[in-house]
Amino acid sequence: MAVQDIMPTWVGATAKQIARGVRRGDVSATQVVADHLDHIAAVDTDLAAFRTVRGGEAITEAEKVDEQEDLANLPLAGVPVAVKENTPVAGLPTWNGSAAARTGVAEADHEVVRRLRGAGAVILGVTRMPELGLWGSTDDETAVTRNPWDAGRTPGGSSGGSAAAVAAGLVPIAHGNDGLGSIRIPAACCGLVGLKPGRGVVPYQLGADDWFGLAEHGVLATTVADAAVGFAVLAGRRPEKLVPPQRLRVGVSLRSPVRGVHPDQPNRDAVAAAARLLAGAGHDTVPADPVYPTSLGLKGMATWFAAAAADARAAGLDRRGLQRRSRRHVALGEWAQRRGYVREADRTAWRERSIGFFTDHSVDLLLTPALASTPPEADDWSDRSWRANMVANIRYAPYAAPWNIAGLPALAVPVGRRPDGLPLAVQLVGPPGSVRPVVGLRRRAGQRRGEQQVDRVVGEEA
């Protein structure tokens, strides 16, 4: 059944459906973009997912896509895409989460934006994030970004605007980046697929030094197939048909990386449900707990602080103009660097230990909770203290950060809902080079269960 037979507009169609429709001539890129711009105008005033919408420019770019003769070679032909606001888009300021952190108008697209355009995508605008990408909720003095599932809850951070935009159907797929969970946490909050592909797979090139190598570009989408296409484009690869992997051995762990923080019952149930899905799809699941040293958390936080300080320094920002939570973070980062607490040798040691985990336990992948508890309320967190933000972030989202320090591929995927109706999610982590098994594994499990990733997604082809 064609999407246009079900829905009056192309809002709610997947990226693959849209690209296929544009390539076949079923719809123009211009019409698809116009539909999504109308939806943004109707919805985003309350949601606050976008910082800037490129209305006229986006229509002009869609018209250029329609004029191309090689649409067959464009995997994202006419697909509306949002870009996180810390990634340069030609002609726009790079906001970095607040007016105080904003840098000048970009003269050229970042490489990942160039790749998206080269694949036929149309950039509708840039999405909101917390200041300097530091926090697990998205707001500043101008707006609070809200979760489409429950406007009283945050969509997470730092790619919170991108997650809210995809979950609300403002775009079918969005760009994000992930320094300590900033794609997977919002994906989990908003019932999306969120992929961090692993260190060195996609060019990063942001800020001072890519958060000491912790940060990566990735995608947020409603389906695994869309996430796979978006990843291929960002990685400069040709999209391939998803092929479920052969029988895998999956380690299952509820152990929290943060002492004293544990998953609540709904998140424990989500892991159990995912393990049953995988077993039903023919894979082996076994208990396997990583050992998270106490020093990992301390050194990880020191690196987080220092990354903020390095980015602020590289951008020439006056620390006094930043939010008070960010000022404290930057000051601690400067202190940590002076004391020698941020060392590449420590990060390398954890990476080697993490890779060794898969060998030592004879597992191909690791399954964990994506979150420990329900997402925090959507509120003016930027007005609250550094301590309040730190406690809230660590309590609800402790599971993502270790895998940035290790630089390993990781995927957040939705698995049912909480009793209050918010989405539940799990995280899959693999050794270097395991993006295809991670993504293919989720697709096979989803096929076995026969459920849709998000209620509005219909008729997707592989």
Tab-separated table of C-alpha atoms in Angstrom:
chain	number	residue	atom	x	y	z
A	1	MET	CA	0.000	0.000	0.000
A	2	ALA	CA	1.408	3.397	-0.953
A	3	VAL	CA	1.931	6.052	1.701
A	4	GLN	CA	-0.223	8.558	-0.197
A	5	ASP	CA	-3.151	6.136	0.045
A	6	ILE	CA	-2.937	6.244	3.857
A	7	MET	CA	-1.917	9.792	4.731
A	8	PRO	CA	-3.011	13.104	3.178
A	9	THR	CA	0.587	14.390	3.195
A	10	TRP	CA	4.060	12.895	3.241
A	11	VAL	CA	4.459	13.827	6.884
A	12	GLY	CA	4.915	10.569	8.765
A	13	ALA	CA	6.513	8.700	5.872
A	14	THR	CA	9.943	7.215	6.448
A	15	ALA	CA	13.058	8.546	4.752
A	16	LYS	CA	13.207	5.437	2.578
A	17	GLN	CA	9.581	5.841	1.514
A	18	ILE	CA	10.102	9.490	0.625
A	19	ALA	CA	13.302	8.876	-1.327
A	20	ARG	CA	11.677	6.029	-3.215
A	21	GLY	CA	8.635	8.181	-4.023
A	22	VAL	CA	10.794	11.045	-5.300
A	23	ARG	CA	12.964	8.737	-7.409
A	24	ARG	CA	9.892	7.103	-8.952
A	25	GLY	CA	8.204	10.399	-9.667
A	26	ASP	CA	5.298	9.659	-7.284
A	27	VAL	CA	5.917	12.987	-5.580
A	28	SER	CA	8.270	15.931	-5.976
A	29	ALA	CA	10.888	16.851	-3.431
A	30	THR	CA	9.297	20.301	-3.395
A	31	GLN	CA	5.942	18.896	-2.286
A	32	VAL	CA	7.522	16.722	0.397
A	33	VAL	CA	9.446	19.667	1.808
A	34	ALA	CA	6.385	21.924	1.678
A	35	ASP	CA	4.361	19.328	3.595
A	36	HIS	CA	6.981	19.153	6.330
A	37	LEU	CA	7.382	22.941	6.537
A	38	ASP	CA	3.614	23.246	7.027
A	39	HIS	CA	3.788	20.646	9.790
A	40	ILE	CA	6.654	22.485	11.485
A	41	ALA	CA	4.676	25.733	11.372
A	42	ALA	CA	1.699	24.007	13.013
A	43	VAL	CA	3.574	22.057	15.682
A	44	ASP	CA	6.946	23.515	16.575
A	45	THR	CA	5.749	26.641	18.361
A	46	ASP	CA	4.872	24.423	21.317
A	47	LEU	CA	7.596	21.808	20.776
A	48	ALA	CA	10.620	24.111	20.210
A	49	ALA	CA	12.633	21.478	18.356
A	50	PHE	CA	14.116	23.899	15.799
A	51	ARG	CA	16.342	26.879	16.452
A	52	THR	CA	16.108	28.056	12.829
A	53	VAL	CA	13.887	26.868	9.979
A	54	ARG	CA	15.138	27.459	6.421
A	55	GLY	CA	11.725	27.832	4.797
A	56	GLY	CA	12.386	29.592	1.487
A	57	GLU	CA	15.908	28.229	1.181
A	58	ALA	CA	14.681	24.678	1.734
A	59	ILE	CA	12.032	25.017	-0.991
A	60	THR	CA	14.659	26.347	-3.402
A	61	GLU	CA	16.953	23.418	-2.607
A	62	ALA	CA	14.086	20.957	-3.073
A	63	GLU	CA	13.408	22.423	-6.502
A	64	LYS	CA	17.037	21.829	-7.408
A	65	VAL	CA	16.716	18.198	-6.329
A	66	ASP	CA	13.688	17.845	-8.619
A	67	GLU	CA	15.741	19.198	-11.526
A	68	GLN	CA	18.501	16.618	-11.151
A	69	GLU	CA	18.735	13.851	-13.711
A	70	ASP	CA	20.472	11.287	-11.513
A	71	LEU	CA	17.824	10.822	-8.845
A	72	ALA	CA	18.353	7.065	-9.003
A	73	ASN	CA	21.745	7.553	-7.380
A	74	LEU	CA	20.476	9.688	-4.489
A	75	PRO	CA	19.696	7.534	-1.419
A	76	LEU	CA	18.015	10.486	0.357
A	77	ALA	CA	16.377	12.082	-2.687
A	78	GLY	CA	14.088	14.847	-1.442
A	79	VAL	CA	14.223	13.705	2.182
A	80	PRO	CA	13.784	16.555	4.697
A	81	VAL	CA	16.579	16.440	7.272
A	82	ALA	CA	17.390	18.461	10.390
A	83	VAL	CA	20.943	19.235	11.537
A	84	LYS	CA	22.012	19.760	15.140
A	85	GLU	CA	22.898	23.393	15.741
A	86	ASN	CA	26.557	22.832	16.712
A	87	THR	CA	27.339	21.624	13.165
A	88	PRO	CA	28.032	24.336	10.563
A	89	VAL	CA	25.388	24.855	7.876
A	90	ALA	CA	26.389	27.418	5.260
A	91	GLY	CA	24.594	30.728	5.741
A	92	LEU	CA	23.564	30.117	9.364
A	93	PRO	CA	25.202	30.937	12.693
A	94	THR	CA	26.446	27.933	14.624
A	95	TRP	CA	24.464	28.318	17.841
A	96	ASN	CA	26.067	25.688	20.095
A	97	GLY	CA	23.056	25.783	22.386
A	98	SER	CA	22.687	29.437	23.336
A	99	ALA	CA	23.209	33.003	22.191
A	100	ALA	CA	26.265	33.240	24.464
A	101	ALA	CA	27.874	30.192	22.815
A	102	ARG	CA	26.920	31.136	19.259
A	103	THR	CA	29.641	31.610	16.683
A	104	GLY	CA	29.439	33.459	13.371
A	105	VAL	CA	27.628	32.608	10.164
A	106	ALA	CA	29.211	29.569	8.556
A	107	GLU	CA	30.735	30.124	5.141
A	108	ALA	CA	30.607	26.437	4.227
A	109	ASP	CA	28.814	23.271	5.245
A	110	HIS	CA	30.430	20.831	7.621
A	111	GLU	CA	31.483	17.640	5.831
A	112	VAL	CA	28.543	15.640	7.196
A	113	VAL	CA	26.108	18.307	5.968
A	114	ARG	CA	27.816	18.259	2.587
A	115	ARG	CA	27.348	14.489	2.444
A	116	LEU	CA	23.673	14.771	3.331
A	117	ARG	CA	23.095	17.295	0.569
A	118	GLY	CA	25.106	15.177	-1.837
A	119	ALA	CA	22.748	12.274	-1.123
A	120	GLY	CA	19.745	14.416	-2.108
A	121	ALA	CA	18.613	15.469	1.375
A	122	VAL	CA	17.113	18.913	1.926
A	123	ILE	CA	18.185	20.687	5.132
A	124	LEU	CA	15.064	22.187	6.745
A	125	GLY	CA	16.925	23.870	9.570
A	126	VAL	CA	18.988	23.432	12.709
A	127	THR	CA	17.711	21.884	15.922
A	128	ARG	CA	18.122	23.039	19.487
A	129	MET	CA	20.599	21.646	21.977
A	130	PRO	CA	21.697	22.578	25.525
A	131	GLU	CA	24.573	25.013	25.869
A	132	LEU	CA	27.837	23.559	24.524
A	133	GLY	CA	26.112	20.154	24.251
A	134	LEU	CA	26.811	19.452	27.914
A	135	TRP	CA	23.469	18.435	29.357
A	136	GLY	CA	20.851	15.694	29.207
A	137	SER	CA	17.934	18.108	28.783
A	138	THR	CA	17.431	20.755	26.103
A	139	ASP	CA	16.546	24.351	26.982
A	140	ASP	CA	17.949	27.859	27.186
A	141	GLU	CA	16.668	31.325	28.033
A	142	THR	CA	14.515	31.412	24.872
A	143	ALA	CA	12.682	28.073	25.000
A	144	VAL	CA	12.267	24.666	26.622
A	145	THR	CA	12.282	21.831	24.090
A	146	ARG	CA	9.591	19.266	24.860
A	147	ASN	CA	9.106	15.550	24.329
A	148	PRO	CA	6.364	14.799	21.744
A	149	TRP	CA	5.280	11.776	23.802
A	150	ASP	CA	4.670	13.953	26.887
A	151	ALA	CA	5.143	17.719	26.763
A	152	GLY	CA	5.926	17.717	30.469
A	153	ARG	CA	9.100	15.666	29.907
A	154	THR	CA	12.399	16.476	28.252
A	155	PRO	CA	13.357	14.869	24.930
A	156	GLY	CA	16.835	14.452	26.408
A	157	GLY	CA	20.100	15.973	25.325
A	158	SER	CA	22.198	17.033	23.870
A	159	SER	CA	20.589	16.155	20.514
A	160	GLY	CA	17.216	16.880	22.092
A	161	GLY	CA	15.887	19.111	19.323
A	162	SER	CA	16.748	16.524	16.681
A	163	ALA	CA	15.020	13.772	18.656
A	164	ALA	CA	11.909	15.882	19.231
A	165	ALA	CA	11.780	16.793	15.541
A	166	VAL	CA	11.869	13.169	14.395
A	167	ALA	CA	9.472	11.910	17.060
A	168	ALA	CA	6.931	14.591	16.108
A	169	GLY	CA	7.250	13.897	12.385
A	170	LEU	CA	8.780	17.304	11.618
A	171	VAL	CA	11.462	15.400	9.692
A	172	PRO	CA	11.803	11.656	9.101
A	173	ILE	CA	15.475	11.585	10.009
A	174	ALA	CA	17.852	13.935	11.799
A	175	HIS	CA	21.536	14.421	12.352
A	176	GLY	CA	22.946	14.423	15.853
A	177	ASN	CA	26.245	13.987	17.603
A	178	ASP	CA	27.178	12.016	20.666
A	179	GLY	CA	29.934	12.869	23.142
A	180	LEU	CA	28.694	10.998	26.231
A	181	GLY	CA	25.320	9.701	25.022
A	182	SER	CA	23.909	12.718	23.206
A	183	ILE	CA	22.280	10.665	20.431
A	184	ARG	CA	21.301	7.521	22.342
A	185	ILE	CA	19.819	9.313	25.358
A	186	PRO	CA	17.404	11.490	23.318
A	187	ALA	CA	16.568	8.511	21.109
A	188	ALA	CA	15.618	6.530	24.210
A	189	CYS	CA	13.564	9.420	25.592
A	190	CYS	CA	11.641	9.802	22.332
A	191	GLY	CA	11.156	6.218	21.149
A	192	LEU	CA	13.652	6.418	18.291
A	193	VAL	CA	16.568	4.509	16.843
A	194	GLY	CA	19.778	6.379	17.669
A	195	LEU	CA	23.137	5.291	16.275
A	196	LYS	CA	26.656	6.213	17.381
A	197	PRO	CA	28.815	4.408	14.785
A	198	GLY	CA	32.141	4.207	16.635
A	199	ARG	CA	35.298	6.283	16.614
A	200	GLY	CA	36.824	7.166	13.255
A	201	VAL	CA	33.906	5.989	11.096
A	202	VAL	CA	32.378	9.423	10.347
A	203	PRO	CA	34.465	12.625	10.245
A	204	TYR	CA	33.702	14.740	13.308
A	205	GLN	CA	35.782	17.941	13.186
A	206	LEU	CA	33.938	20.125	15.678
A	207	GLY	CA	35.088	22.259	18.551
A	208	ALA	CA	38.626	22.145	19.817
A	209	ASP	CA	39.424	18.455	19.477
A	210	ASP	CA	36.219	16.419	19.139
A	211	TRP	CA	35.868	16.212	22.931
A	212	PHE	CA	39.246	14.441	23.137
A	213	GLY	CA	37.981	11.901	20.599
A	214	LEU	CA	34.798	11.022	22.521
A	215	ALA	CA	32.365	12.742	20.145
A	216	GLU	CA	30.881	11.243	16.982
A	217	HIS	CA	28.280	12.219	14.398
A	218	GLY	CA	25.313	9.915	13.902
A	219	VAL	CA	21.595	9.743	13.146
A	220	LEU	CA	18.188	9.566	14.798
A	221	ALA	CA	15.306	7.904	12.950
A	222	THR	CA	12.036	6.082	13.485
A	223	THR	CA	13.209	2.865	11.805
A	224	VAL	CA	16.360	0.801	11.687
A	225	ALA	CA	16.321	0.927	7.876
A	226	ASP	CA	16.330	4.748	7.915
A	227	ALA	CA	19.125	4.793	10.490
A	228	ALA	CA	21.170	2.445	8.301
A	229	VAL	CA	20.748	4.656	5.221
A	230	GLY	CA	21.564	7.805	7.182
A	231	PHE	CA	24.650	6.176	8.657
A	232	ALA	CA	25.862	5.048	5.223
A	233	VAL	CA	25.534	8.591	3.889
A	234	LEU	CA	27.400	10.149	6.823
A	235	ALA	CA	30.125	7.507	6.558
A	236	GLY	CA	30.531	8.070	2.813
A	237	ARG	CA	29.436	4.528	2.003
A	238	ARG	CA	26.967	3.117	-0.454
A	239	PRO	CA	23.757	2.056	1.346
A	240	GLU	CA	23.302	-1.690	1.445
A	241	LYS	CA	20.288	-3.878	2.006
A	242	LEU	CA	20.099	-4.870	5.655
A	243	VAL	CA	20.973	-8.512	6.114
A	244	PRO	CA	20.289	-10.018	9.557
A	245	PRO	CA	23.482	-11.483	11.025
A	246	GLN	CA	23.962	-15.160	11.609
A	247	ARG	CA	23.464	-16.547	15.093
A	248	LEU	CA	25.113	-14.259	17.628
A	249	ARG	CA	25.954	-14.539	21.291
A	250	VAL	CA	24.672	-11.471	23.153
A	251	GLY	CA	25.782	-10.559	26.652
A	252	VAL	CA	23.013	-9.111	28.846
A	253	SER	CA	23.795	-6.735	31.690
A	254	LEU	CA	21.823	-4.523	34.064
A	255	ARG	CA	24.948	-3.384	35.926
A	256	SER	CA	25.162	0.397	36.128
A	257	PRO	CA	28.408	2.233	35.364
A	258	VAL	CA	27.600	4.600	38.262
A	259	ARG	CA	27.702	3.233	41.786
A	260	GLY	CA	24.397	3.764	43.598
A	261	VAL	CA	22.390	4.348	40.387
A	262	HIS	CA	20.287	1.395	39.250
A	263	PRO	CA	17.666	0.850	36.537
A	264	ASP	CA	14.044	1.076	37.613
A	265	GLN	CA	11.678	-1.807	37.019
A	266	PRO	CA	10.367	-0.646	33.601
A	267	ASN	CA	13.928	-0.406	32.261
A	268	ARG	CA	14.779	-3.801	33.703
A	269	ASP	CA	11.680	-5.188	32.019
A	270	ALA	CA	12.740	-3.611	28.715
A	271	VAL	CA	16.064	-5.467	28.809
A	272	ALA	CA	14.289	-8.715	29.610
A	273	ALA	CA	11.869	-8.175	26.726
A	274	ALA	CA	14.713	-7.421	24.327
A	275	ALA	CA	16.580	-10.534	25.439
A	276	ARG	CA	13.482	-12.641	24.763
A	277	LEU	CA	13.147	-11.064	21.327
A	278	LEU	CA	16.733	-11.889	20.476
A	279	ALA	CA	16.407	-15.440	21.727
A	280	GLY	CA	13.213	-15.821	19.703
A	281	ALA	CA	15.106	-14.639	16.633
A	282	GLY	CA	17.638	-17.436	17.071
A	283	HIS	CA	20.419	-15.729	19.026
A	284	ASP	CA	21.995	-16.809	22.299
A	285	THR	CA	21.698	-14.500	25.312
A	286	VAL	CA	23.916	-14.917	28.366
A	287	PRO	CA	24.610	-12.851	31.503
A	288	ALA	CA	27.773	-10.784	31.031
A	289	ASP	CA	28.592	-7.787	33.217
A	290	PRO	CA	31.296	-5.300	32.233
A	291	VAL	CA	33.479	-4.182	35.123
A	292	TYR	CA	33.271	-0.396	35.381
A	293	PRO	CA	36.172	0.862	37.510
A	294	THR	CA	35.426	3.727	39.879
A	295	SER	CA	38.272	5.598	38.215
A	296	LEU	CA	36.429	5.416	34.898
A	297	GLY	CA	33.646	7.654	36.179
A	298	LEU	CA	36.008	10.146	37.758
A	299	LYS	CA	38.270	10.380	34.720
A	300	GLY	CA	35.280	10.411	32.396
A	301	MET	CA	33.824	13.396	34.232
A	302	ALA	CA	37.191	15.153	34.176
A	303	THR	CA	37.299	14.687	30.403
A	304	TRP	CA	33.707	15.981	30.115
A	305	PHE	CA	34.655	19.091	32.072
A	306	ALA	CA	37.839	19.615	30.064
A	307	ALA	CA	35.995	19.218	26.750
A	308	ALA	CA	33.733	22.109	27.716
A	309	ALA	CA	36.728	24.240	28.643
A	310	ALA	CA	38.547	23.424	25.408
A	311	ASP	CA	35.515	24.203	23.242
A	312	ALA	CA	34.849	27.488	25.027
A	313	ARG	CA	38.492	28.478	24.650
A	314	ALA	CA	38.652	27.488	20.967
A	315	ALA	CA	35.505	29.500	20.192
A	316	GLY	CA	36.820	32.526	22.067
A	317	LEU	CA	33.814	32.522	24.403
A	318	ASP	CA	33.680	34.724	27.484
A	319	ARG	CA	32.921	32.290	30.268
A	320	ARG	CA	31.057	34.993	32.168
A	321	GLY	CA	28.356	35.064	29.502
A	322	LEU	CA	27.550	31.378	29.777
A	323	GLN	CA	24.809	29.835	31.907
A	324	ARG	CA	25.896	29.306	35.491
A	325	ARG	CA	25.828	25.516	35.141
A	326	SER	CA	28.119	25.789	32.090
A	327	ARG	CA	30.422	28.312	33.775
A	328	ARG	CA	31.016	25.854	36.596
A	329	HIS	CA	31.605	23.055	34.120
A	330	VAL	CA	34.166	25.071	32.162
A	331	ALA	CA	35.948	26.164	35.348
A	332	LEU	CA	36.199	22.561	36.507
A	333	GLY	CA	37.552	21.602	33.102
A	334	GLU	CA	40.313	24.172	33.314
A	335	TRP	CA	41.177	22.883	36.801
A	336	ALA	CA	41.170	19.241	35.645
A	337	GLN	CA	43.538	19.991	32.787
A	338	ARG	CA	45.914	21.917	35.022
A	339	ARG	CA	46.018	18.995	37.451
A	340	GLY	CA	46.738	16.487	34.672
A	341	TYR	CA	43.531	14.486	35.176
A	342	VAL	CA	42.729	14.259	31.450
A	343	ARG	CA	45.016	11.702	29.831
A	344	GLU	CA	44.869	9.824	26.552
A	345	ALA	CA	46.516	6.823	28.228
A	346	ASP	CA	43.499	6.393	30.525
A	347	ARG	CA	41.069	6.484	27.607
A	348	THR	CA	43.177	4.015	25.645
A	349	ALA	CA	43.298	1.640	28.614
A	350	TRP	CA	39.499	1.637	28.913
A	351	ARG	CA	39.107	1.122	25.161
A	352	GLU	CA	41.377	-1.919	25.284
A	353	ARG	CA	39.572	-3.254	28.336
A	354	SER	CA	36.195	-2.760	26.621
A	355	ILE	CA	37.285	-4.566	23.481
A	356	GLY	CA	38.654	-7.337	25.674
A	357	PHE	CA	35.254	-7.706	27.337
A	358	PHE	CA	33.785	-9.209	24.150
A	359	THR	CA	36.647	-11.704	23.868
A	360	ASP	CA	36.759	-12.578	27.554
A	361	HIS	CA	33.024	-13.304	27.687
A	362	SER	CA	32.843	-14.843	24.203
A	363	VAL	CA	30.034	-12.471	23.193
A	364	ASP	CA	29.480	-10.589	19.955
A	365	LEU	CA	27.356	-7.775	21.408
A	366	LEU	CA	26.307	-6.342	24.757
A	367	LEU	CA	22.695	-5.512	25.695
A	368	THR	CA	22.063	-2.954	28.479
A	369	PRO	CA	19.340	-0.527	29.510
A	370	ALA	CA	19.436	2.745	27.589
A	371	LEU	CA	18.194	4.754	30.593
A	372	ALA	CA	17.871	4.095	34.309
A	373	SER	CA	14.631	5.985	34.942
A	374	THR	CA	12.006	8.182	33.322
A	375	PRO	CA	13.282	11.334	31.555
A	376	PRO	CA	13.330	14.455	33.756
A	377	GLU	CA	10.681	17.126	33.510
A	378	ALA	CA	10.886	19.662	30.698
A	379	ASP	CA	11.816	22.824	32.540
A	380	ASP	CA	14.289	25.684	32.725
A	381	TRP	CA	17.249	23.512	33.658
A	382	SER	CA	19.541	26.235	32.311
A	383	ASP	CA	18.491	28.373	35.296
A	384	ARG	CA	19.262	25.656	37.816
A	385	SER	CA	22.559	24.970	39.520
A	386	TRP	CA	25.373	22.873	38.138
A	387	ARG	CA	24.806	20.341	40.913
A	388	ALA	CA	21.083	19.980	40.149
A	389	ASN	CA	21.832	19.340	36.491
A	390	MET	CA	24.602	16.855	37.225
A	391	VAL	CA	22.499	14.836	39.666
A	392	ALA	CA	19.492	14.713	37.322
A	393	ASN	CA	21.590	13.715	34.310
A	394	ILE	CA	23.578	10.989	36.037
A	395	ARG	CA	20.551	9.469	37.773
A	396	TYR	CA	18.508	8.979	34.634
A	397	ALA	CA	21.144	8.310	31.973
A	398	PRO	CA	24.292	6.549	33.278
A	399	TYR	CA	24.617	3.829	30.631
A	400	ALA	CA	25.849	5.667	27.530
A	401	ALA	CA	29.083	7.428	28.489
A	402	PRO	CA	31.504	4.477	28.876
A	403	TRP	CA	31.139	3.578	25.215
A	404	ASN	CA	32.148	7.052	24.070
A	405	ILE	CA	35.314	6.783	26.131
A	406	ALA	CA	35.908	3.390	24.510
A	407	GLY	CA	34.914	4.673	21.050
A	408	LEU	CA	32.733	1.616	20.344
A	409	PRO	CA	29.591	1.433	18.158
A	410	ALA	CA	26.358	1.711	20.135
A	411	LEU	CA	22.687	1.789	19.233
A	412	ALA	CA	19.591	2.798	21.221
A	413	VAL	CA	16.371	1.107	20.102
A	414	PRO	CA	12.792	1.352	21.412
A	415	VAL	CA	11.277	-1.617	23.258
A	416	GLY	CA	7.722	-0.960	24.410
A	417	ARG	CA	6.501	1.729	26.773
A	418	ARG	CA	6.600	2.681	30.433
A	419	PRO	CA	3.406	2.479	32.515
A	420	ASP	CA	3.055	6.263	32.056
A	421	GLY	CA	3.122	5.867	28.258
A	422	LEU	CA	6.652	7.144	27.631
A	423	PRO	CA	8.910	4.969	25.451
A	424	LEU	CA	11.304	2.382	26.789
A	425	ALA	CA	14.590	1.555	25.091
A	426	VAL	CA	17.661	-0.623	25.310
A	427	GLN	CA	21.251	-0.140	24.203
A	428	LEU	CA	23.297	-2.498	22.021
A	429	VAL	CA	27.085	-2.121	22.073
A	430	GLY	CA	29.623	-3.915	19.900
A	431	PRO	CA	33.369	-4.048	19.288
A	432	PRO	CA	34.965	-1.873	16.584
A	433	GLY	CA	33.518	-2.478	13.134
A	434	SER	CA	30.289	-4.042	14.367
A	435	VAL	CA	27.798	-1.444	13.114
A	436	ARG	CA	26.250	-3.815	10.554
A	437	PRO	CA	25.644	-6.684	13.017
A	438	VAL	CA	24.267	-4.249	15.613
A	439	VAL	CA	21.789	-2.729	13.154
A	440	GLY	CA	20.950	-5.997	11.419
A	441	LEU	CA	20.357	-7.716	14.740
A	442	ARG	CA	17.715	-5.195	15.716
A	443	ARG	CA	16.016	-5.519	12.338
A	444	ARG	CA	15.748	-9.280	12.641
A	445	ALA	CA	14.368	-9.083	16.164
A	446	GLY	CA	11.849	-6.465	15.068
A	447	GLN	CA	10.710	-8.628	12.170
A	448	ARG	CA	10.238	-11.548	14.517
A	449	ARG	CA	8.077	-9.504	16.817
A	450	GLY	CA	6.225	-7.949	13.885
A	451	GLU	CA	5.755	-4.611	15.615
A	452	GLN	CA	6.155	-1.112	14.211
A	453	GLN	CA	8.912	1.042	15.647
A	454	VAL	CA	6.577	4.037	15.949
A	455	ASP	CA	2.820	3.912	15.496
A	456	ARG	CA	2.787	6.225	12.475
A	457	VAL	CA	5.381	4.297	10.428
A	458	VAL	CA	3.748	2.131	7.751
A	459	GLY	CA	4.649	0.039	4.740
A	460	GLU	CA	8.441	0.228	5.001
A	461	GLU	CA	10.497	-1.783	2.539
A	462	ALA	CA	13.843	-3.245	3.521
